[in-house]
Amino acid sequence: MLTTWKSWDADKRAIMVARALNLLALVALLGVLTGSLRLQFVVGEQPCPLCLVQRAGMIGLALGPVLNLLWGIKPINYALSILAAFVGGAGSVRQDLLHIADPADPGYGPQVMSFHLYTWALITFAIAVVGCAFLLMWTRTFTANDRGLMAERGPLRALTLAVITWFSIYVIVITVSVIPECGVGMCPDDPANTSGLASGLGLVILLVILVVSGLVGFVLNRRLPEVTS
Amino acid sequence: MMLSMFLVWIVVFALAFFRPRFVPPVALIAMGWTLFLLSAHISDPIPLNF
């Protein structure tokens, strides 16, 4: 009896730590996307086609944590994130090589802490692959029979749904912002920059997104039933 | 074209909520489409002998 209890407790602890790591990864991705959206809308630096591919890679990268948190931790979810990291990383590597091939090339767009955004994206994708590899080695999280937060109503589910809502809003914003820049055709290689929003307005919009995400997370947590996949 | 890429990713995200079993195959299609668009935007070769 005691052995069973200890085993169950260790499983639950492993699941909680793995969930926290997945949530942290999702928040980290939101941080990266917030930075790129700030450059686009506040600074006015429009994303190039390769930057858009990297954003798509970030969206794909988030799939693993989202599926793990909602429906239970499974190796296939980490595998999806690793594949998405390679897709996004292909865009980053292409852009990095493009700009280091010519020593006189100053690179595309502004630098953040000495690196261009595509270099930061490559670092993010590399860290994600390594992180997923380590989490794949943690077999206890797979054998613990985690059913995910969709099966458990509570504060963690509300927080997770809020973070996923925040991410979903970003995905929609990124998608809609492609229309004025590229239309339905191919994007220009070097899109013209815009004047950008006032910095204060950008902050207000971010706060509104945060509040809306929090409310949606709270409401969904109360309304959604405790279901299994 | 890039718009279609993000639309496919939105579908993948929606499936993550409503039909998680369908996410892996559709996500693979989205990744393939993303790579195709990446290759479509590669207009000049990079000299890798630097």
PDB file of C-alpha atoms in Angstrom:
ATOM      1  CA  MET A   1       0.000   0.000   0.000  1.00  0.00           C
ATOM      2  CA  LEU A   2       2.769   2.365   1.052  1.00  0.00           C
ATOM      3  CA  THR A   3       4.786   1.457  -2.048  1.00  0.00           C
ATOM      4  CA  THR A   4       1.802   2.217  -4.272  1.00  0.00           C
ATOM      5  CA  TRP A   5       1.267   5.555  -2.575  1.00  0.00           C
ATOM      6  CA  LYS A   6       4.947   6.480  -2.912  1.00  0.00           C
ATOM      7  CA  SER A   7       4.925   5.456  -6.562  1.00  0.00           C
ATOM      8  CA  TRP A   8       1.756   7.466  -7.267  1.00  0.00           C
ATOM      9  CA  ASP A   9       3.154  10.464  -5.469  1.00  0.00           C
ATOM     10  CA  ALA A  10       6.391  10.369  -7.454  1.00  0.00           C
ATOM     11  CA  ASP A  11       4.365  10.080 -10.688  1.00  0.00           C
ATOM     12  CA  LYS A  12       2.252  13.058  -9.744  1.00  0.00           C
ATOM     13  CA  ARG A  13       5.335  15.062  -8.820  1.00  0.00           C
ATOM     14  CA  ALA A  14       6.927  14.209 -12.172  1.00  0.00           C
ATOM     15  CA  ILE A  15       3.764  15.264 -14.035  1.00  0.00           C
ATOM     16  CA  MET A  16       3.577  18.559 -12.156  1.00  0.00           C
ATOM     17  CA  VAL A  17       7.229  19.389 -12.879  1.00  0.00           C
ATOM     18  CA  ALA A  18       6.836  18.414 -16.544  1.00  0.00           C
ATOM     19  CA  ARG A  19       3.691  20.555 -16.818  1.00  0.00           C
ATOM     20  CA  ALA A  20       5.516  23.500 -15.259  1.00  0.00           C
ATOM     21  CA  LEU A  21       8.362  23.093 -17.761  1.00  0.00           C
ATOM     22  CA  ASN A  22       5.916  22.905 -20.679  1.00  0.00           C
ATOM     23  CA  LEU A  23       4.112  26.012 -19.450  1.00  0.00           C
ATOM     24  CA  LEU A  24       7.441  27.789 -19.015  1.00  0.00           C
ATOM     25  CA  ALA A  25       8.418  26.858 -22.586  1.00  0.00           C
ATOM     26  CA  LEU A  26       5.129  28.264 -23.854  1.00  0.00           C
ATOM     27  CA  VAL A  27       5.665  31.526 -21.939  1.00  0.00           C
ATOM     28  CA  ALA A  28       9.237  31.739 -23.282  1.00  0.00           C
ATOM     29  CA  LEU A  29       7.901  31.376 -26.835  1.00  0.00           C
ATOM     30  CA  LEU A  30       5.359  34.093 -26.086  1.00  0.00           C
ATOM     31  CA  GLY A  31       8.242  36.311 -24.960  1.00  0.00           C
ATOM     32  CA  VAL A  32      10.085  35.761 -28.244  1.00  0.00           C
ATOM     33  CA  LEU A  33       6.930  36.406 -30.294  1.00  0.00           C
ATOM     34  CA  THR A  34       6.114  39.504 -28.211  1.00  0.00           C
ATOM     35  CA  GLY A  35       9.556  40.879 -29.085  1.00  0.00           C
ATOM     36  CA  SER A  36       9.085  40.252 -32.787  1.00  0.00           C
ATOM     37  CA  LEU A  37       5.548  41.700 -32.795  1.00  0.00           C
ATOM     38  CA  ARG A  38       6.826  44.782 -30.931  1.00  0.00           C
ATOM     39  CA  LEU A  39       9.409  45.278 -33.678  1.00  0.00           C
ATOM     40  CA  GLN A  40       6.696  44.892 -36.308  1.00  0.00           C
ATOM     41  CA  PHE A  41       3.983  47.086 -34.847  1.00  0.00           C
ATOM     42  CA  VAL A  42       5.785  49.570 -32.558  1.00  0.00           C
ATOM     43  CA  VAL A  43       9.117  50.010 -34.346  1.00  0.00           C
ATOM     44  CA  GLY A  44       7.533  49.439 -37.777  1.00  0.00           C
ATOM     45  CA  GLU A  45      10.057  46.817 -38.960  1.00  0.00           C
ATOM     46  CA  GLN A  46       8.067  44.541 -41.238  1.00  0.00           C
ATOM     47  CA  PRO A  47       9.001  40.838 -41.191  1.00  0.00           C
ATOM     48  CA  CYS A  48      10.719  39.376 -44.251  1.00  0.00           C
ATOM     49  CA  PRO A  49       9.508  36.037 -45.745  1.00  0.00           C
ATOM     50  CA  LEU A  50      12.232  34.124 -43.908  1.00  0.00           C
ATOM     51  CA  CYS A  51      11.149  35.813 -40.658  1.00  0.00           C
ATOM     52  CA  LEU A  52       7.593  34.594 -41.334  1.00  0.00           C
ATOM     53  CA  VAL A  53       8.865  31.029 -41.819  1.00  0.00           C
ATOM     54  CA  GLN A  54      10.612  31.320 -38.453  1.00  0.00           C
ATOM     55  CA  ARG A  55       7.395  32.549 -36.877  1.00  0.00           C
ATOM     56  CA  ALA A  56       5.609  29.528 -38.329  1.00  0.00           C
ATOM     57  CA  GLY A  57       8.344  27.397 -36.759  1.00  0.00           C
ATOM     58  CA  MET A  58       7.665  29.058 -33.382  1.00  0.00           C
ATOM     59  CA  ILE A  59       3.954  28.311 -33.752  1.00  0.00           C
ATOM     60  CA  GLY A  60       4.760  24.670 -34.543  1.00  0.00           C
ATOM     61  CA  LEU A  61       7.167  24.564 -31.614  1.00  0.00           C
ATOM     62  CA  ALA A  62       4.324  25.545 -29.288  1.00  0.00           C
ATOM     63  CA  LEU A  63       2.237  22.562 -30.391  1.00  0.00           C
ATOM     64  CA  GLY A  64       4.150  20.131 -28.170  1.00  0.00           C
ATOM     65  CA  PRO A  65       3.643  22.064 -24.924  1.00  0.00           C
ATOM     66  CA  VAL A  66      -0.007  22.832 -25.817  1.00  0.00           C
ATOM     67  CA  LEU A  67      -0.837  19.162 -26.478  1.00  0.00           C
ATOM     68  CA  ASN A  68       1.142  18.017 -23.438  1.00  0.00           C
ATOM     69  CA  LEU A  69      -0.662  20.424 -21.147  1.00  0.00           C
ATOM     70  CA  LEU A  70      -4.168  19.887 -22.509  1.00  0.00           C
ATOM     71  CA  TRP A  71      -4.232  16.178 -23.286  1.00  0.00           C
ATOM     72  CA  GLY A  72      -1.372  14.585 -21.367  1.00  0.00           C
ATOM     73  CA  ILE A  73       2.364  14.248 -21.797  1.00  0.00           C
ATOM     74  CA  LYS A  74       3.291  12.002 -24.733  1.00  0.00           C
ATOM     75  CA  PRO A  75       6.536  11.466 -26.680  1.00  0.00           C
ATOM     76  CA  ILE A  76       4.807  12.265 -29.993  1.00  0.00           C
ATOM     77  CA  ASN A  77       4.132  15.820 -28.780  1.00  0.00           C
ATOM     78  CA  TYR A  78       7.822  16.424 -28.140  1.00  0.00           C
ATOM     79  CA  ALA A  79       8.577  14.866 -31.542  1.00  0.00           C
ATOM     80  CA  LEU A  80       6.267  17.409 -33.215  1.00  0.00           C
ATOM     81  CA  SER A  81       8.076  20.256 -31.452  1.00  0.00           C
ATOM     82  CA  ILE A  82      11.475  18.915 -32.541  1.00  0.00           C
ATOM     83  CA  LEU A  83      10.326  18.675 -36.183  1.00  0.00           C
ATOM     84  CA  ALA A  84       8.857  22.193 -36.033  1.00  0.00           C
ATOM     85  CA  ALA A  85      12.145  23.456 -34.554  1.00  0.00           C
ATOM     86  CA  PHE A  86      13.972  22.020 -37.573  1.00  0.00           C
ATOM     87  CA  VAL A  87      11.489  23.682 -39.952  1.00  0.00           C
ATOM     88  CA  GLY A  88      11.868  27.073 -38.260  1.00  0.00           C
ATOM     89  CA  GLY A  89      15.598  26.478 -37.850  1.00  0.00           C
ATOM     90  CA  ALA A  90      15.912  25.943 -41.606  1.00  0.00           C
ATOM     91  CA  GLY A  91      14.630  29.502 -42.071  1.00  0.00           C
ATOM     92  CA  SER A  92      17.010  30.836 -39.402  1.00  0.00           C
ATOM     93  CA  VAL A  93      20.046  29.047 -40.815  1.00  0.00           C
ATOM     94  CA  ARG A  94      19.211  30.257 -44.337  1.00  0.00           C
ATOM     95  CA  GLN A  95      18.956  33.857 -43.115  1.00  0.00           C
ATOM     96  CA  ASP A  96      22.090  33.633 -40.958  1.00  0.00           C
ATOM     97  CA  LEU A  97      24.139  32.239 -43.855  1.00  0.00           C
ATOM     98  CA  LEU A  98      22.667  34.828 -46.197  1.00  0.00           C
ATOM     99  CA  HIS A  99      23.974  37.672 -44.069  1.00  0.00           C
ATOM    100  CA  ILE A 100      27.331  36.268 -42.967  1.00  0.00           C
ATOM    101  CA  ALA A 101      28.325  35.203 -46.486  1.00  0.00           C
ATOM    102  CA  ASP A 102      29.124  38.845 -47.282  1.00  0.00           C
ATOM    103  CA  PRO A 103      31.256  40.481 -44.516  1.00  0.00           C
ATOM    104  CA  ALA A 104      30.011  43.913 -45.577  1.00  0.00           C
ATOM    105  CA  ASP A 105      26.388  42.876 -45.077  1.00  0.00           C
ATOM    106  CA  PRO A 106      25.067  44.594 -41.938  1.00  0.00           C
ATOM    107  CA  GLY A 107      22.306  41.995 -41.547  1.00  0.00           C
ATOM    108  CA  TYR A 108      18.533  42.345 -41.687  1.00  0.00           C
ATOM    109  CA  GLY A 109      16.723  44.487 -39.157  1.00  0.00           C
ATOM    110  CA  PRO A 110      17.828  45.816 -35.784  1.00  0.00           C
ATOM    111  CA  GLN A 111      19.899  43.889 -33.241  1.00  0.00           C
ATOM    112  CA  VAL A 112      18.703  42.792 -29.819  1.00  0.00           C
ATOM    113  CA  MET A 113      21.560  42.250 -27.328  1.00  0.00           C
ATOM    114  CA  SER A 114      24.144  42.088 -30.149  1.00  0.00           C
ATOM    115  CA  PHE A 115      22.241  39.476 -32.154  1.00  0.00           C
ATOM    116  CA  HIS A 116      19.756  39.824 -34.984  1.00  0.00           C
ATOM    117  CA  LEU A 117      16.335  38.300 -34.443  1.00  0.00           C
ATOM    118  CA  TYR A 118      17.024  35.394 -36.812  1.00  0.00           C
ATOM    119  CA  THR A 119      20.080  34.480 -34.727  1.00  0.00           C
ATOM    120  CA  TRP A 120      17.962  34.579 -31.576  1.00  0.00           C
ATOM    121  CA  ALA A 121      15.398  32.427 -33.377  1.00  0.00           C
ATOM    122  CA  LEU A 122      18.094  29.870 -34.233  1.00  0.00           C
ATOM    123  CA  ILE A 123      19.224  29.841 -30.584  1.00  0.00           C
ATOM    124  CA  THR A 124      15.589  29.360 -29.494  1.00  0.00           C
ATOM    125  CA  PHE A 125      15.084  26.436 -31.890  1.00  0.00           C
ATOM    126  CA  ALA A 126      18.361  24.823 -30.772  1.00  0.00           C
ATOM    127  CA  ILE A 127      17.454  25.149 -27.082  1.00  0.00           C
ATOM    128  CA  ALA A 128      14.008  23.701 -27.844  1.00  0.00           C
ATOM    129  CA  VAL A 129      15.489  20.620 -29.526  1.00  0.00           C
ATOM    130  CA  VAL A 130      17.874  20.019 -26.626  1.00  0.00           C
ATOM    131  CA  GLY A 131      15.076  20.614 -24.090  1.00  0.00           C
ATOM    132  CA  CYS A 132      12.729  18.185 -25.866  1.00  0.00           C
ATOM    133  CA  ALA A 133      15.506  15.572 -26.039  1.00  0.00           C
ATOM    134  CA  PHE A 134      16.033  15.794 -22.273  1.00  0.00           C
ATOM    135  CA  LEU A 135      12.296  15.646 -21.587  1.00  0.00           C
ATOM    136  CA  LEU A 136      12.028  12.590 -23.864  1.00  0.00           C
ATOM    137  CA  MET A 137      14.562  10.870 -21.616  1.00  0.00           C
ATOM    138  CA  TRP A 138      12.276  11.431 -18.615  1.00  0.00           C
ATOM    139  CA  THR A 139      10.226   8.272 -19.145  1.00  0.00           C
ATOM    140  CA  ARG A 140       8.339   8.515 -15.849  1.00  0.00           C
ATOM    141  CA  THR A 141       6.231  11.331 -17.288  1.00  0.00           C
ATOM    142  CA  PHE A 142       5.028   8.987 -20.048  1.00  0.00           C
ATOM    143  CA  THR A 143       4.326   5.981 -17.844  1.00  0.00           C
ATOM    144  CA  ALA A 144       2.450   8.058 -15.245  1.00  0.00           C
ATOM    145  CA  ASN A 145      -0.719   7.959 -17.392  1.00  0.00           C
ATOM    146  CA  ASP A 146      -1.237  11.714 -17.460  1.00  0.00           C
ATOM    147  CA  ARG A 147      -4.666  12.597 -18.888  1.00  0.00           C
ATOM    148  CA  GLY A 148      -3.872  16.294 -19.221  1.00  0.00           C
ATOM    149  CA  LEU A 149      -5.416  19.421 -17.767  1.00  0.00           C
ATOM    150  CA  MET A 150      -8.604  19.033 -19.821  1.00  0.00           C
ATOM    151  CA  ALA A 151      -9.429  16.305 -17.309  1.00  0.00           C
ATOM    152  CA  GLU A 152      -8.653  18.459 -14.256  1.00  0.00           C
ATOM    153  CA  ARG A 153     -10.510  21.658 -13.451  1.00  0.00           C
ATOM    154  CA  GLY A 154      -8.443  24.048 -11.338  1.00  0.00           C
ATOM    155  CA  PRO A 155      -6.160  27.097 -11.212  1.00  0.00           C
ATOM    156  CA  LEU A 156      -3.430  25.434 -13.307  1.00  0.00           C
ATOM    157  CA  ARG A 157      -5.946  24.693 -16.070  1.00  0.00           C
ATOM    158  CA  ALA A 158      -7.171  28.302 -15.962  1.00  0.00           C
ATOM    159  CA  LEU A 159      -3.589  29.588 -16.192  1.00  0.00           C
ATOM    160  CA  THR A 160      -2.761  27.168 -19.013  1.00  0.00           C
ATOM    161  CA  LEU A 161      -5.890  28.101 -20.980  1.00  0.00           C
ATOM    162  CA  ALA A 162      -5.060  31.795 -20.491  1.00  0.00           C
ATOM    163  CA  VAL A 163      -1.524  31.292 -21.826  1.00  0.00           C
ATOM    164  CA  ILE A 164      -2.814  29.228 -24.775  1.00  0.00           C
ATOM    165  CA  THR A 165      -5.427  31.923 -25.510  1.00  0.00           C
ATOM    166  CA  TRP A 166      -2.649  34.536 -25.467  1.00  0.00           C
ATOM    167  CA  PHE A 167      -0.677  32.397 -27.933  1.00  0.00           C
ATOM    168  CA  SER A 168      -3.766  31.888 -30.120  1.00  0.00           C
ATOM    169  CA  ILE A 169      -4.329  35.660 -30.269  1.00  0.00           C
ATOM    170  CA  TYR A 170      -0.725  36.083 -31.441  1.00  0.00           C
ATOM    171  CA  VAL A 171      -1.227  33.420 -34.125  1.00  0.00           C
ATOM    172  CA  ILE A 172      -4.312  35.278 -35.397  1.00  0.00           C
ATOM    173  CA  VAL A 173      -2.523  38.669 -35.262  1.00  0.00           C
ATOM    174  CA  ILE A 174       0.462  37.250 -37.178  1.00  0.00           C
ATOM    175  CA  THR A 175      -1.857  35.717 -39.783  1.00  0.00           C
ATOM    176  CA  VAL A 176      -3.916  38.876 -40.283  1.00  0.00           C
ATOM    177  CA  SER A 177      -0.786  41.063 -40.455  1.00  0.00           C
ATOM    178  CA  VAL A 178       0.448  39.008 -43.423  1.00  0.00           C
ATOM    179  CA  ILE A 179      -2.477  40.287 -45.557  1.00  0.00           C
ATOM    180  CA  PRO A 180      -1.418  43.962 -45.875  1.00  0.00           C
ATOM    181  CA  GLU A 181       2.235  42.984 -46.302  1.00  0.00           C
ATOM    182  CA  CYS A 182       1.939  40.129 -48.804  1.00  0.00           C
ATOM    183  CA  GLY A 183      -1.711  39.846 -49.831  1.00  0.00           C
ATOM    184  CA  VAL A 184      -2.427  36.316 -51.006  1.00  0.00           C
ATOM    185  CA  GLY A 185       0.714  36.082 -53.137  1.00  0.00           C
ATOM    186  CA  MET A 186       4.418  35.771 -52.389  1.00  0.00           C
ATOM    187  CA  CYS A 187       5.889  38.206 -49.866  1.00  0.00           C
ATOM    188  CA  PRO A 188       8.423  40.848 -50.956  1.00  0.00           C
ATOM    189  CA  ASP A 189      12.022  39.950 -50.012  1.00  0.00           C
ATOM    190  CA  ASP A 190      12.616  43.309 -48.370  1.00  0.00           C
ATOM    191  CA  PRO A 191       9.229  44.747 -47.311  1.00  0.00           C
ATOM    192  CA  ALA A 192       8.893  48.485 -46.761  1.00  0.00           C
ATOM    193  CA  ASN A 193       8.882  49.549 -43.127  1.00  0.00           C
ATOM    194  CA  THR A 194       5.948  51.385 -41.584  1.00  0.00           C
ATOM    195  CA  SER A 195       5.865  54.255 -39.121  1.00  0.00           C
ATOM    196  CA  GLY A 196       4.739  52.007 -36.266  1.00  0.00           C
ATOM    197  CA  LEU A 197       2.433  52.639 -33.341  1.00  0.00           C
ATOM    198  CA  ALA A 198       3.243  54.793 -30.345  1.00  0.00           C
ATOM    199  CA  SER A 199       5.128  52.795 -27.716  1.00  0.00           C
ATOM    200  CA  GLY A 200       2.436  53.499 -25.088  1.00  0.00           C
ATOM    201  CA  LEU A 201      -0.302  52.245 -27.390  1.00  0.00           C
ATOM    202  CA  GLY A 202       1.639  49.031 -27.987  1.00  0.00           C
ATOM    203  CA  LEU A 203       1.841  48.503 -24.222  1.00  0.00           C
ATOM    204  CA  VAL A 204      -1.892  49.154 -23.826  1.00  0.00           C
ATOM    205  CA  ILE A 205      -2.699  46.615 -26.571  1.00  0.00           C
ATOM    206  CA  LEU A 206      -0.431  44.055 -24.853  1.00  0.00           C
ATOM    207  CA  LEU A 207      -2.216  44.669 -21.541  1.00  0.00           C
ATOM    208  CA  VAL A 208      -5.620  44.265 -23.224  1.00  0.00           C
ATOM    209  CA  ILE A 209      -4.465  40.957 -24.750  1.00  0.00           C
ATOM    210  CA  LEU A 210      -3.261  39.819 -21.311  1.00  0.00           C
ATOM    211  CA  VAL A 211      -6.558  40.737 -19.622  1.00  0.00           C
ATOM    212  CA  VAL A 212      -8.655  39.118 -22.362  1.00  0.00           C
ATOM    213  CA  SER A 213      -6.513  35.958 -22.217  1.00  0.00           C
ATOM    214  CA  GLY A 214      -6.861  35.806 -18.446  1.00  0.00           C
ATOM    215  CA  LEU A 215     -10.637  36.198 -18.647  1.00  0.00           C
ATOM    216  CA  VAL A 216     -10.960  33.581 -21.389  1.00  0.00           C
ATOM    217  CA  GLY A 217      -8.812  31.179 -19.367  1.00  0.00           C
ATOM    218  CA  PHE A 218     -10.931  31.750 -16.262  1.00  0.00           C
ATOM    219  CA  VAL A 219     -14.244  31.324 -18.083  1.00  0.00           C
ATOM    220  CA  LEU A 220     -13.127  28.273 -20.087  1.00  0.00           C
ATOM    221  CA  ASN A 221     -11.835  26.608 -16.919  1.00  0.00           C
ATOM    222  CA  ARG A 222     -15.260  27.017 -15.299  1.00  0.00           C
ATOM    223  CA  ARG A 223     -17.314  26.086 -18.353  1.00  0.00           C
ATOM    224  CA  LEU A 224     -15.315  23.223 -19.827  1.00  0.00           C
ATOM    225  CA  PRO A 225     -16.198  19.807 -18.441  1.00  0.00           C
ATOM    226  CA  GLU A 226     -13.563  17.508 -17.033  1.00  0.00           C
ATOM    227  CA  VAL A 227     -13.195  15.294 -20.091  1.00  0.00           C
ATOM    228  CA  THR A 228     -10.680  12.742 -21.334  1.00  0.00           C
ATOM    229  CA  SER A 229      -9.139  12.598 -24.806  1.00  0.00           C
TER     230      SER A 229
ATOM    231  CA  MET B   1       1.039  32.177 -50.244  1.00  0.00           C
ATOM    232  CA  MET B   2       2.442  32.971 -46.786  1.00  0.00           C
ATOM    233  CA  LEU B   3      -1.128  33.633 -45.708  1.00  0.00           C
ATOM    234  CA  SER B   4      -2.052  30.045 -46.583  1.00  0.00           C
ATOM    235  CA  MET B   5       0.841  28.818 -44.426  1.00  0.00           C
ATOM    236  CA  PHE B   6      -0.508  30.587 -41.344  1.00  0.00           C
ATOM    237  CA  LEU B   7      -4.071  29.522 -42.137  1.00  0.00           C
ATOM    238  CA  VAL B   8      -2.928  25.895 -42.102  1.00  0.00           C
ATOM    239  CA  TRP B   9      -1.203  26.512 -38.766  1.00  0.00           C
ATOM    240  CA  ILE B  10      -4.434  28.004 -37.388  1.00  0.00           C
ATOM    241  CA  VAL B  11      -6.230  24.800 -38.415  1.00  0.00           C
ATOM    242  CA  VAL B  12      -3.538  22.780 -36.596  1.00  0.00           C
ATOM    243  CA  PHE B  13      -3.998  24.905 -33.481  1.00  0.00           C
ATOM    244  CA  ALA B  14      -7.780  24.520 -33.621  1.00  0.00           C
ATOM    245  CA  LEU B  15      -7.361  20.750 -33.922  1.00  0.00           C
ATOM    246  CA  ALA B  16      -5.155  20.787 -30.816  1.00  0.00           C
ATOM    247  CA  PHE B  17      -8.279  21.857 -28.902  1.00  0.00           C
ATOM    248  CA  PHE B  18     -11.023  19.922 -30.605  1.00  0.00           C
ATOM    249  CA  ARG B  19      -9.464  16.898 -32.370  1.00  0.00           C
ATOM    250  CA  PRO B  20      -6.014  16.263 -30.858  1.00  0.00           C
ATOM    251  CA  ARG B  21      -5.712  12.903 -32.633  1.00  0.00           C
ATOM    252  CA  PHE B  22      -5.594  14.667 -36.006  1.00  0.00           C
ATOM    253  CA  VAL B  23      -2.875  17.121 -34.985  1.00  0.00           C
ATOM    254  CA  PRO B  24       0.234  15.050 -35.924  1.00  0.00           C
ATOM    255  CA  PRO B  25      -0.725  14.378 -39.584  1.00  0.00           C
ATOM    256  CA  VAL B  26      -2.031  17.900 -40.199  1.00  0.00           C
ATOM    257  CA  ALA B  27       0.989  19.412 -38.418  1.00  0.00           C
ATOM    258  CA  LEU B  28       3.282  17.409 -40.697  1.00  0.00           C
ATOM    259  CA  ILE B  29       1.404  18.793 -43.721  1.00  0.00           C
ATOM    260  CA  ALA B  30       1.780  22.323 -42.286  1.00  0.00           C
ATOM    261  CA  MET B  31       5.522  21.773 -41.795  1.00  0.00           C
ATOM    262  CA  GLY B  32       5.874  20.457 -45.331  1.00  0.00           C
ATOM    263  CA  TRP B  33       3.999  23.464 -46.706  1.00  0.00           C
ATOM    264  CA  THR B  34       6.167  25.809 -44.630  1.00  0.00           C
ATOM    265  CA  LEU B  35       9.331  24.206 -46.011  1.00  0.00           C
ATOM    266  CA  PHE B  36       7.954  24.448 -49.545  1.00  0.00           C
ATOM    267  CA  LEU B  37       7.315  28.171 -49.085  1.00  0.00           C
ATOM    268  CA  LEU B  38      10.792  28.584 -47.613  1.00  0.00           C
ATOM    269  CA  SER B  39      12.304  26.982 -50.705  1.00  0.00           C
ATOM    270  CA  ALA B  40      10.050  29.121 -52.923  1.00  0.00           C
ATOM    271  CA  HIS B  41      11.513  32.248 -51.296  1.00  0.00           C
ATOM    272  CA  ILE B  42      15.118  31.148 -51.783  1.00  0.00           C
ATOM    273  CA  SER B  43      15.923  33.098 -54.893  1.00  0.00           C
ATOM    274  CA  ASP B  44      19.721  33.197 -54.823  1.00  0.00           C
ATOM    275  CA  PRO B  45      22.362  30.639 -53.787  1.00  0.00           C
ATOM    276  CA  ILE B  46      24.621  31.220 -50.797  1.00  0.00           C
ATOM    277  CA  PRO B  47      28.346  30.824 -51.517  1.00  0.00           C
ATOM    278  CA  LEU B  48      29.377  28.357 -48.822  1.00  0.00           C
ATOM    279  CA  ASN B  49      33.093  28.520 -49.683  1.00  0.00           C
ATOM    280  CA  PHE B  50      33.730  31.610 -47.555  1.00  0.00           C
TER     281      PHE B  50
END
